[in-house]
């Protein structure tokens, strides 16, 4: 099968998986956890996490994770610019 056809087929599977995330989620927390699992599976990553920004506290709050302690969800936070993502962003803008 030509690469273009393979890429289009992979895109269809990805769209289907995204639709399943919405359908299978009962609430925001379950959606985020399913999203973390999907991304970790696709990247074959042992650790994957989602942080959401809280405008009131100006913090990124851990909302879903695979590979970290699940008890840390909603308890671990960092300020924008901190952590691995913050370091990557800072290094790219310098």
C-alpha atoms as a PDB file:
ATOM      1  CA  UNK A   1       0.000   0.000   0.000  1.00  0.00           C
ATOM      2  CA  UNK A   2       1.410   3.447  -0.915  1.00  0.00           C
ATOM      3  CA  UNK A   3       2.494   5.706   1.979  1.00  0.00           C
ATOM      4  CA  UNK A   4      -0.234   8.268   1.199  1.00  0.00           C
ATOM      5  CA  UNK A   5      -2.937   5.587   1.513  1.00  0.00           C
ATOM      6  CA  UNK A   6      -1.390   4.314   4.749  1.00  0.00           C
ATOM      7  CA  UNK A   7      -1.296   7.849   6.177  1.00  0.00           C
ATOM      8  CA  UNK A   8      -4.955   8.400   5.281  1.00  0.00           C
ATOM      9  CA  UNK A   9      -5.942   5.076   6.838  1.00  0.00           C
ATOM     10  CA  UNK A  10      -4.018   5.937  10.018  1.00  0.00           C
ATOM     11  CA  UNK A  11      -5.798   9.296  10.133  1.00  0.00           C
ATOM     12  CA  UNK A  12      -9.166   7.538   9.953  1.00  0.00           C
ATOM     13  CA  UNK A  13      -8.209   5.283  12.840  1.00  0.00           C
ATOM     14  CA  UNK A  14      -7.046   8.313  14.824  1.00  0.00           C
ATOM     15  CA  UNK A  15     -10.330  10.146  14.194  1.00  0.00           C
ATOM     16  CA  UNK A  16     -12.236   7.041  15.231  1.00  0.00           C
ATOM     17  CA  UNK A  17     -10.210   6.814  18.440  1.00  0.00           C
ATOM     18  CA  UNK A  18     -10.891  10.474  19.206  1.00  0.00           C
ATOM     19  CA  UNK A  19     -14.610   9.937  18.668  1.00  0.00           C
ATOM     20  CA  UNK A  20     -14.457   6.959  21.027  1.00  0.00           C
ATOM     21  CA  UNK A  21     -12.865   9.190  23.678  1.00  0.00           C
ATOM     22  CA  UNK A  22     -15.890  11.446  23.643  1.00  0.00           C
ATOM     23  CA  UNK A  23     -18.394   8.600  23.514  1.00  0.00           C
ATOM     24  CA  UNK A  24     -16.723   6.562  26.268  1.00  0.00           C
ATOM     25  CA  UNK A  25     -16.270   9.499  28.659  1.00  0.00           C
ATOM     26  CA  UNK A  26     -18.814  10.117  31.390  1.00  0.00           C
ATOM     27  CA  UNK A  27     -17.151  13.366  32.525  1.00  0.00           C
ATOM     28  CA  UNK A  28     -14.118  15.578  31.997  1.00  0.00           C
ATOM     29  CA  UNK A  29     -11.910  13.483  34.289  1.00  0.00           C
ATOM     30  CA  UNK A  30     -12.599  10.245  32.421  1.00  0.00           C
ATOM     31  CA  UNK A  31     -12.081  12.016  29.074  1.00  0.00           C
ATOM     32  CA  UNK A  32      -8.689  13.317  30.186  1.00  0.00           C
ATOM     33  CA  UNK A  33      -7.621   9.905  31.474  1.00  0.00           C
ATOM     34  CA  UNK A  34      -8.670   8.213  28.235  1.00  0.00           C
ATOM     35  CA  UNK A  35      -6.782  10.902  26.294  1.00  0.00           C
ATOM     36  CA  UNK A  36      -3.629  10.287  28.358  1.00  0.00           C
ATOM     37  CA  UNK A  37      -3.902   6.552  27.732  1.00  0.00           C
ATOM     38  CA  UNK A  38      -4.418   7.062  23.983  1.00  0.00           C
ATOM     39  CA  UNK A  39      -1.418   9.395  23.645  1.00  0.00           C
ATOM     40  CA  UNK A  40       0.804   7.127  25.759  1.00  0.00           C
ATOM     41  CA  UNK A  41      -0.173   4.122  23.626  1.00  0.00           C
ATOM     42  CA  UNK A  42       0.519   5.927  20.346  1.00  0.00           C
ATOM     43  CA  UNK A  43       3.893   7.230  21.506  1.00  0.00           C
ATOM     44  CA  UNK A  44       4.718   4.026  23.388  1.00  0.00           C
ATOM     45  CA  UNK A  45       5.436   6.216  26.417  1.00  0.00           C
ATOM     46  CA  UNK A  46       5.637   4.920  29.961  1.00  0.00           C
ATOM     47  CA  UNK A  47       4.682   8.297  31.399  1.00  0.00           C
ATOM     48  CA  UNK A  48       2.147  10.756  30.015  1.00  0.00           C
ATOM     49  CA  UNK A  49       0.287  13.485  31.884  1.00  0.00           C
ATOM     50  CA  UNK A  50      -2.164  16.290  31.248  1.00  0.00           C
ATOM     51  CA  UNK A  51      -1.999  19.525  33.192  1.00  0.00           C
ATOM     52  CA  UNK A  52      -4.762  22.110  32.884  1.00  0.00           C
ATOM     53  CA  UNK A  53      -4.248  25.802  33.492  1.00  0.00           C
ATOM     54  CA  UNK A  54      -6.193  27.346  36.373  1.00  0.00           C
ATOM     55  CA  UNK A  55      -6.583  31.082  35.707  1.00  0.00           C
ATOM     56  CA  UNK A  56      -7.594  31.854  39.290  1.00  0.00           C
ATOM     57  CA  UNK A  57      -4.378  30.449  40.771  1.00  0.00           C
ATOM     58  CA  UNK A  58      -2.114  30.931  37.717  1.00  0.00           C
ATOM     59  CA  UNK A  59      -1.077  27.278  38.064  1.00  0.00           C
ATOM     60  CA  UNK A  60      -0.965  24.179  35.888  1.00  0.00           C
ATOM     61  CA  UNK A  61      -2.755  21.397  37.774  1.00  0.00           C
ATOM     62  CA  UNK A  62      -2.185  17.687  37.120  1.00  0.00           C
ATOM     63  CA  UNK A  63      -5.528  16.339  35.896  1.00  0.00           C
ATOM     64  CA  UNK A  64      -4.670  12.933  34.408  1.00  0.00           C
ATOM     65  CA  UNK A  65      -1.626  10.685  34.267  1.00  0.00           C
ATOM     66  CA  UNK A  66      -0.254   7.352  33.227  1.00  0.00           C
ATOM     67  CA  UNK A  67       2.994   6.315  34.860  1.00  0.00           C
ATOM     68  CA  UNK A  68       2.823   8.711  37.795  1.00  0.00           C
ATOM     69  CA  UNK A  69       1.017   8.128  41.075  1.00  0.00           C
ATOM     70  CA  UNK A  70      -2.702   8.520  40.336  1.00  0.00           C
ATOM     71  CA  UNK A  71      -3.198   9.895  43.866  1.00  0.00           C
ATOM     72  CA  UNK A  72      -1.253  12.987  42.727  1.00  0.00           C
ATOM     73  CA  UNK A  73      -4.072  14.089  40.393  1.00  0.00           C
ATOM     74  CA  UNK A  74      -5.473  17.461  41.532  1.00  0.00           C
ATOM     75  CA  UNK A  75      -2.711  17.693  44.186  1.00  0.00           C
ATOM     76  CA  UNK A  76       0.378  18.364  42.059  1.00  0.00           C
ATOM     77  CA  UNK A  77       0.752  21.722  40.347  1.00  0.00           C
ATOM     78  CA  UNK A  78       3.365  24.008  38.851  1.00  0.00           C
ATOM     79  CA  UNK A  79       3.553  27.534  37.561  1.00  0.00           C
ATOM     80  CA  UNK A  80       3.702  28.196  33.804  1.00  0.00           C
ATOM     81  CA  UNK A  81       7.321  27.953  32.653  1.00  0.00           C
ATOM     82  CA  UNK A  82       8.214  25.253  35.181  1.00  0.00           C
ATOM     83  CA  UNK A  83       8.821  21.575  34.474  1.00  0.00           C
ATOM     84  CA  UNK A  84       9.868  19.891  31.246  1.00  0.00           C
ATOM     85  CA  UNK A  85       7.344  21.669  29.063  1.00  0.00           C
ATOM     86  CA  UNK A  86       8.297  25.029  30.535  1.00  0.00           C
ATOM     87  CA  UNK A  87      11.984  24.322  29.941  1.00  0.00           C
ATOM     88  CA  UNK A  88      11.328  23.325  26.324  1.00  0.00           C
ATOM     89  CA  UNK A  89       9.275  26.445  25.746  1.00  0.00           C
ATOM     90  CA  UNK A  90      11.863  28.711  27.354  1.00  0.00           C
ATOM     91  CA  UNK A  91      14.717  27.157  25.343  1.00  0.00           C
ATOM     92  CA  UNK A  92      12.842  27.600  22.070  1.00  0.00           C
ATOM     93  CA  UNK A  93      12.014  31.258  22.673  1.00  0.00           C
ATOM     94  CA  UNK A  94      15.569  32.312  23.599  1.00  0.00           C
END
